[in-house]
JSON list of C-alpha atoms in Angstrom, two decimals:
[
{"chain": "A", "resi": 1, "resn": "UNK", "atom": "CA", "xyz": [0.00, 0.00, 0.00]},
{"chain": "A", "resi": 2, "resn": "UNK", "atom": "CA", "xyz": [2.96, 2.43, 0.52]},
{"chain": "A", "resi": 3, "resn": "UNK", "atom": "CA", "xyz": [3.89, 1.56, -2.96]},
{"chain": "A", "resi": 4, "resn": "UNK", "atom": "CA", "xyz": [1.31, 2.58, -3.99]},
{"chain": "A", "resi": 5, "resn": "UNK", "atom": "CA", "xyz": [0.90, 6.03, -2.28]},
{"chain": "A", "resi": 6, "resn": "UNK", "atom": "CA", "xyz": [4.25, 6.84, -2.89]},
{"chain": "A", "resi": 7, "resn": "UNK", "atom": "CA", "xyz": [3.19, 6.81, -7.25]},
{"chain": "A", "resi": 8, "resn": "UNK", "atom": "CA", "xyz": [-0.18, 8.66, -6.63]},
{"chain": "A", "resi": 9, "resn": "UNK", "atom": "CA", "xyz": [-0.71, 12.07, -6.93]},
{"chain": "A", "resi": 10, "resn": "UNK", "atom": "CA", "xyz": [-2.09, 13.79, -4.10]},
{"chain": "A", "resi": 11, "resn": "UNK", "atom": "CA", "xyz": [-5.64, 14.90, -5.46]},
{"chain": "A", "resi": 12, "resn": "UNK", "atom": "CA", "xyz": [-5.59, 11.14, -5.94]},
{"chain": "A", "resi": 13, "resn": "UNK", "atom": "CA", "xyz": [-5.48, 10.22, -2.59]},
{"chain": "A", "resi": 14, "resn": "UNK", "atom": "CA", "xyz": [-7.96, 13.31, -0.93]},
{"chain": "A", "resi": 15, "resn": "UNK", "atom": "CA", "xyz": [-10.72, 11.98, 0.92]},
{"chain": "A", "resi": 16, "resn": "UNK", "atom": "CA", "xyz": [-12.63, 14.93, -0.99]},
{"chain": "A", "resi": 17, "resn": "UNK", "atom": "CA", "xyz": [-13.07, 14.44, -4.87]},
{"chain": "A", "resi": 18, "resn": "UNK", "atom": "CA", "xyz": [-11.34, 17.38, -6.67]},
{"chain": "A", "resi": 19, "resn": "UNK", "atom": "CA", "xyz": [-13.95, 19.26, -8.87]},
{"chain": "A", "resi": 20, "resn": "UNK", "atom": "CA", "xyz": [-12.60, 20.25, -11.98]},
{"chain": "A", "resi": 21, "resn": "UNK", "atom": "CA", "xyz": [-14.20, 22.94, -14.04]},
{"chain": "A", "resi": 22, "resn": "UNK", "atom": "CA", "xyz": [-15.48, 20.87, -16.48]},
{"chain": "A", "resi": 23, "resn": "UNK", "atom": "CA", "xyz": [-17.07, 24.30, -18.28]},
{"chain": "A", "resi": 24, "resn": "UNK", "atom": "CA", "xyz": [-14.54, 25.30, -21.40]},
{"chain": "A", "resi": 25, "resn": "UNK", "atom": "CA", "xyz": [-15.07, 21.52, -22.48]},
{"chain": "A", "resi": 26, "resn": "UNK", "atom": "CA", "xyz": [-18.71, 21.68, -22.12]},
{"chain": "A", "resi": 27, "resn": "UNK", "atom": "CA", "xyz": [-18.67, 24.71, -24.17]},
{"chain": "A", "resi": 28, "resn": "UNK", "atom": "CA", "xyz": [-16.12, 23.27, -26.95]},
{"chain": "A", "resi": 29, "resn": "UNK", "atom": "CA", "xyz": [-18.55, 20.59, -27.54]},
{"chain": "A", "resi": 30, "resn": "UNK", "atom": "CA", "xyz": [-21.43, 22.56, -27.77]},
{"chain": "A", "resi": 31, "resn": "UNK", "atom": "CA", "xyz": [-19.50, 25.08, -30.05]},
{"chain": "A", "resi": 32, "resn": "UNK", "atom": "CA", "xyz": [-18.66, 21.74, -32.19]},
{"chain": "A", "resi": 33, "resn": "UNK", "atom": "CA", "xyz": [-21.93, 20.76, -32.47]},
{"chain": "A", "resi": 34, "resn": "UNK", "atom": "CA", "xyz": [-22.94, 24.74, -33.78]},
{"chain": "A", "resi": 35, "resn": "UNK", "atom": "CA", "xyz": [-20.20, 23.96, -36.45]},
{"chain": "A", "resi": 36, "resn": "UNK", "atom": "CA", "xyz": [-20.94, 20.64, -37.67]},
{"chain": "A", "resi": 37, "resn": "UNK", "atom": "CA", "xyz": [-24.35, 21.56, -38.03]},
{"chain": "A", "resi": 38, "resn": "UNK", "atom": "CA", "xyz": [-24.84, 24.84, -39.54]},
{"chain": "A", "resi": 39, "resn": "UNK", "atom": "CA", "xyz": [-27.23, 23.89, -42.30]},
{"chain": "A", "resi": 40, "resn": "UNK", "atom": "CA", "xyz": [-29.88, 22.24, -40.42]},
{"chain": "A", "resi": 41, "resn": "UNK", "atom": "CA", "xyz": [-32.10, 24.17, -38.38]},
{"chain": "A", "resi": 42, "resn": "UNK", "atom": "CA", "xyz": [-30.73, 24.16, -34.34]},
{"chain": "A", "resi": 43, "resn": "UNK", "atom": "CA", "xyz": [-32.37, 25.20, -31.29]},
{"chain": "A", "resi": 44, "resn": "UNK", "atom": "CA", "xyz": [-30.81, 25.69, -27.62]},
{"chain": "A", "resi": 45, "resn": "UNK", "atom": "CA", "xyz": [-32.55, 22.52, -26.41]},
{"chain": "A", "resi": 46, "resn": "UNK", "atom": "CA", "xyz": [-30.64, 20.49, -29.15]},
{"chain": "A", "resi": 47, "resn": "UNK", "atom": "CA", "xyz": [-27.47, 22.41, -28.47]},
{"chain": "A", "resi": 48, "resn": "UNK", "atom": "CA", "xyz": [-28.15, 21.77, -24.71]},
{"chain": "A", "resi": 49, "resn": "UNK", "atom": "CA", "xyz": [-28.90, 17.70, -25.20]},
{"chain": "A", "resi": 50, "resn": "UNK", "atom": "CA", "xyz": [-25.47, 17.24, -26.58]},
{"chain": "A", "resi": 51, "resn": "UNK", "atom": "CA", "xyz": [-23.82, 18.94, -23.86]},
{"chain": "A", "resi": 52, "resn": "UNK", "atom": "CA", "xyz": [-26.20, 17.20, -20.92]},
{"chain": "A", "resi": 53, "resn": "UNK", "atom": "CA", "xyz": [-27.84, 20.30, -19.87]},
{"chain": "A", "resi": 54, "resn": "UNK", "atom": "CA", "xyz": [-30.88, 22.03, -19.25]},
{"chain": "A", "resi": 55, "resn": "UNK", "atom": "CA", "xyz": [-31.15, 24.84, -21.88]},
{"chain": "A", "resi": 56, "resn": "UNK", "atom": "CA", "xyz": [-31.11, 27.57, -18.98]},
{"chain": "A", "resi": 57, "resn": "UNK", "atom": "CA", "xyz": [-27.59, 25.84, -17.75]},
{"chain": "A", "resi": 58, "resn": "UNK", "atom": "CA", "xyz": [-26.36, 25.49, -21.20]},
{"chain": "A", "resi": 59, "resn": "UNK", "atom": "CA", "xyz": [-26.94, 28.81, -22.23]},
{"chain": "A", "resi": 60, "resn": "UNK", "atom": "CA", "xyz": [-25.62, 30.31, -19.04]},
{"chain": "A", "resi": 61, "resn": "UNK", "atom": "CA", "xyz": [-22.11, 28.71, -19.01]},
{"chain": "A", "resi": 62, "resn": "UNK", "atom": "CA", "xyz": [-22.23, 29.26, -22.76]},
{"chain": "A", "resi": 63, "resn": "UNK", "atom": "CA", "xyz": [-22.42, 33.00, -21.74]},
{"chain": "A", "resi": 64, "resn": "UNK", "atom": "CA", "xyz": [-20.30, 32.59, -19.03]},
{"chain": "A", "resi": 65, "resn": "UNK", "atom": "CA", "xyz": [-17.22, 31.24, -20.79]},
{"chain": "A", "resi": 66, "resn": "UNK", "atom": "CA", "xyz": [-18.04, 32.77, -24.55]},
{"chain": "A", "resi": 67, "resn": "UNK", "atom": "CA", "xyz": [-20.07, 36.50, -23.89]},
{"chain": "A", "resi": 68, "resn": "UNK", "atom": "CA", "xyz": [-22.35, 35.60, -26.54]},
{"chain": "A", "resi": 69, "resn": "UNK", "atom": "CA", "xyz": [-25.71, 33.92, -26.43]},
{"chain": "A", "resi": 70, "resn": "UNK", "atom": "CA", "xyz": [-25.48, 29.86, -28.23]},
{"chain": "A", "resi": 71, "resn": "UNK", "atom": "CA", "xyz": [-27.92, 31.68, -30.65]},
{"chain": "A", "resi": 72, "resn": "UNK", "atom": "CA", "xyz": [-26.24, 34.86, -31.53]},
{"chain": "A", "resi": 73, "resn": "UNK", "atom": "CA", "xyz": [-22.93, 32.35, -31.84]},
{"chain": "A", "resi": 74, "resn": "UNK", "atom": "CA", "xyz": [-24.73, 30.44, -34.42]},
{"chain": "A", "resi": 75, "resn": "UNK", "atom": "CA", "xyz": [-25.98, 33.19, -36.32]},
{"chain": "A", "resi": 76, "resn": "UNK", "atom": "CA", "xyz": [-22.04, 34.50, -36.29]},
{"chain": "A", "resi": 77, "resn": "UNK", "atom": "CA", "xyz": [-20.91, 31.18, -37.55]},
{"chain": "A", "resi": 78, "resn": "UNK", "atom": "CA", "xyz": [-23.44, 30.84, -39.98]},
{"chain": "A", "resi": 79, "resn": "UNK", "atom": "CA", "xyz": [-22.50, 34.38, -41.75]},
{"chain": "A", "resi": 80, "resn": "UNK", "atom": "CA", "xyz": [-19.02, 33.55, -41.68]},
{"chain": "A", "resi": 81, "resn": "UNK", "atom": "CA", "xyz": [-19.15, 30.63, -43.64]},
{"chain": "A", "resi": 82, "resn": "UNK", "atom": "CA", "xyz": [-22.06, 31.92, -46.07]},
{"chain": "A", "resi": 83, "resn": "UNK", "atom": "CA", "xyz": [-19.39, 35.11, -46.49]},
{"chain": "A", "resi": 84, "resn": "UNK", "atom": "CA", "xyz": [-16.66, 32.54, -48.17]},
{"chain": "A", "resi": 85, "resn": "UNK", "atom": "CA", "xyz": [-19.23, 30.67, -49.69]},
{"chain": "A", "resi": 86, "resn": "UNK", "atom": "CA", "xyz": [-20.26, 33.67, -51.50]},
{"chain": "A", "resi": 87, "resn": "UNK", "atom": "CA", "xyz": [-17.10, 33.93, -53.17]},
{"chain": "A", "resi": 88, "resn": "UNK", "atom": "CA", "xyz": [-17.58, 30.73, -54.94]},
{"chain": "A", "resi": 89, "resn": "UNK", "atom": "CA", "xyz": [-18.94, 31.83, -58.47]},
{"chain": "A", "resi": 90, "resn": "UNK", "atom": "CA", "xyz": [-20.70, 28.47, -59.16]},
{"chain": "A", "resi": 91, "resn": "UNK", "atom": "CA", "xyz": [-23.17, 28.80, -55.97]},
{"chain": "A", "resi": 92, "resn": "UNK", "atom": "CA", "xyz": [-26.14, 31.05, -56.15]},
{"chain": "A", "resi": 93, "resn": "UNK", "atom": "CA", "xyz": [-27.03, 33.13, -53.29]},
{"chain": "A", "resi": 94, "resn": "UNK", "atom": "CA", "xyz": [-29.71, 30.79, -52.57]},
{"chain": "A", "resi": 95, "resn": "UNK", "atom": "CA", "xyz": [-27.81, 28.10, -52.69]},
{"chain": "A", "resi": 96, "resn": "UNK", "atom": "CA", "xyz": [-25.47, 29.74, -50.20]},
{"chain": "A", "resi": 97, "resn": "UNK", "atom": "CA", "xyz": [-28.56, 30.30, -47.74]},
{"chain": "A", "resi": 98, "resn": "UNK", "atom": "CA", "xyz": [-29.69, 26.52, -47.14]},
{"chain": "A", "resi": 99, "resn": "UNK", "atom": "CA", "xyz": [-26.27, 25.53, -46.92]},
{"chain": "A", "resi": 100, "resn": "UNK", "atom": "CA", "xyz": [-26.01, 28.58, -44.10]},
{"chain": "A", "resi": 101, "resn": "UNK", "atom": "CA", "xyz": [-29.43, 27.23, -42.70]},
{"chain": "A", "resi": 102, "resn": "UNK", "atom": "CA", "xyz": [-31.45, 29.66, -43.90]},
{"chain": "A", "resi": 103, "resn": "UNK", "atom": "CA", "xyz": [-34.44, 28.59, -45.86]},
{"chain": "A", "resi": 104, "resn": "UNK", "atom": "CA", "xyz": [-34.99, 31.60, -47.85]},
{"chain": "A", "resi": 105, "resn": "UNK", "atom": "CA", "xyz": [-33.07, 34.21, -49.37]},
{"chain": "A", "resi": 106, "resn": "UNK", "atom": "CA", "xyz": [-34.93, 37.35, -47.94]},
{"chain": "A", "resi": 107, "resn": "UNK", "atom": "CA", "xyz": [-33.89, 36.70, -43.76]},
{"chain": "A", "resi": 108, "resn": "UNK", "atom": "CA", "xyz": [-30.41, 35.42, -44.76]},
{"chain": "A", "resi": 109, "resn": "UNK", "atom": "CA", "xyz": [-29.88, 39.00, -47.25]},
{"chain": "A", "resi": 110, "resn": "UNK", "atom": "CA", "xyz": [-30.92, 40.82, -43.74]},
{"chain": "A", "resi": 111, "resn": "UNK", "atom": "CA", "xyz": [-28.67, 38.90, -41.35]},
{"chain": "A", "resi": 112, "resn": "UNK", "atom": "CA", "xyz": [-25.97, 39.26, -43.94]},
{"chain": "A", "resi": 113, "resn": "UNK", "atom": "CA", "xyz": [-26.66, 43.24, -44.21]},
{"chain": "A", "resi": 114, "resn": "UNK", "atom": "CA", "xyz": [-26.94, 43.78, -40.32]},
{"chain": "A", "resi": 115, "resn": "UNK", "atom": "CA", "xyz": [-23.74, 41.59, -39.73]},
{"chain": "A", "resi": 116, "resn": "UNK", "atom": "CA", "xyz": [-21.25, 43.16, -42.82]},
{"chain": "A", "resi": 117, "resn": "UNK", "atom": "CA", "xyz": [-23.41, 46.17, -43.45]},
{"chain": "A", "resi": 118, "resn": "UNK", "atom": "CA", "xyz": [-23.59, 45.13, -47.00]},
{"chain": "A", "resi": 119, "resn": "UNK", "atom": "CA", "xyz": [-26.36, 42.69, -49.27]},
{"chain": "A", "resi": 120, "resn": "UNK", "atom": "CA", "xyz": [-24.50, 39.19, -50.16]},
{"chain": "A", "resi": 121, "resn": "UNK", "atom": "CA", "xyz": [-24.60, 40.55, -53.97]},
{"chain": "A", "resi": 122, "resn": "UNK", "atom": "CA", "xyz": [-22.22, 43.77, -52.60]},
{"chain": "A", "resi": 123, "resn": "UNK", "atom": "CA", "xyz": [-19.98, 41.12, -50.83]},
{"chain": "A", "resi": 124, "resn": "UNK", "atom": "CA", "xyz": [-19.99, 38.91, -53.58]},
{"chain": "A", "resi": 125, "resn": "UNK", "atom": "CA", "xyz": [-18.50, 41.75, -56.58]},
{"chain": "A", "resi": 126, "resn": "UNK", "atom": "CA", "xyz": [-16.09, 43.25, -53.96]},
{"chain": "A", "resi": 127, "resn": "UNK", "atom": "CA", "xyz": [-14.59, 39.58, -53.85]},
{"chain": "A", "resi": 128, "resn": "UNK", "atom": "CA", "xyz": [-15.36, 39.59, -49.67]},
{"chain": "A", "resi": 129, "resn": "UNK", "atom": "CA", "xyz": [-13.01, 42.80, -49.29]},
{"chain": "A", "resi": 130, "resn": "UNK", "atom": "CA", "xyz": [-14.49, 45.36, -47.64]},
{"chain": "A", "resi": 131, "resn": "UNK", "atom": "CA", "xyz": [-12.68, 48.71, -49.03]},
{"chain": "A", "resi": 132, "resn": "UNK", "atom": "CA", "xyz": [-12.93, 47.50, -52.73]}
]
């Protein structure tokens, strides 16, 4: 038994189990799942299900260790990608939309304009540069 303790690592031998913030990993996972699945629709309650969580928890240690809301993260995500899909010639703007989970063109045009302060036909014909 001395053998033993004398290999072991001293949170390994507490009487008290050491708690380990557990919260950036719970977040990666749920940020993973936001990436892997931005062309299907997503809600917090799916977001929260991967992660274990209620969908108050989830969002609140999402907001904790991010500053943004899991929704206003998606919508982020979302816009980034559909801003270097855009620069593909051979995809409409449509096109771009469902594969940014938007089912129509009209709310993914104002989500584009709010977030780059430009239409995705502007971005597209400055070739994504802003100061063309």
């Amino acid at each position: 038994m001395e053998t033993a303790r004398a290999f072991a690592l001293d949170d390994d031998l507490a009487v008290e189990p050491v708690r380990r913030d557990r919260g950036p990993l719970v977040v990666e996972a749920m940020q993973r799942h936001l990436r892997d699945n931005l062309s299907r629709p997503i809600t917090v309650r799916d977001v929260a299900a991967v992660a274990h969580l209620s969908e108050r928890h989830a969002e609140r240690l999402f907001h904790q260790q991010t500053g943004a809301s899991i929704m206003s993260t998606l919508r982020r995500l979302r816009l980034e990608l559909a801003a270097q899909l855009l620069l593909d010639p051979s995809l409409t703007v449509t096109e771009v939309a469902r594969a940014c989970g938007y089912s129509d063109v009209r709310p993914f045009s104002t989500a584009f304009r709010r977030h780059y302060g430009r239409t995705p036909g502007e971005h597209r014909r400055a070739g994504g540069t802003e100061f063309v």
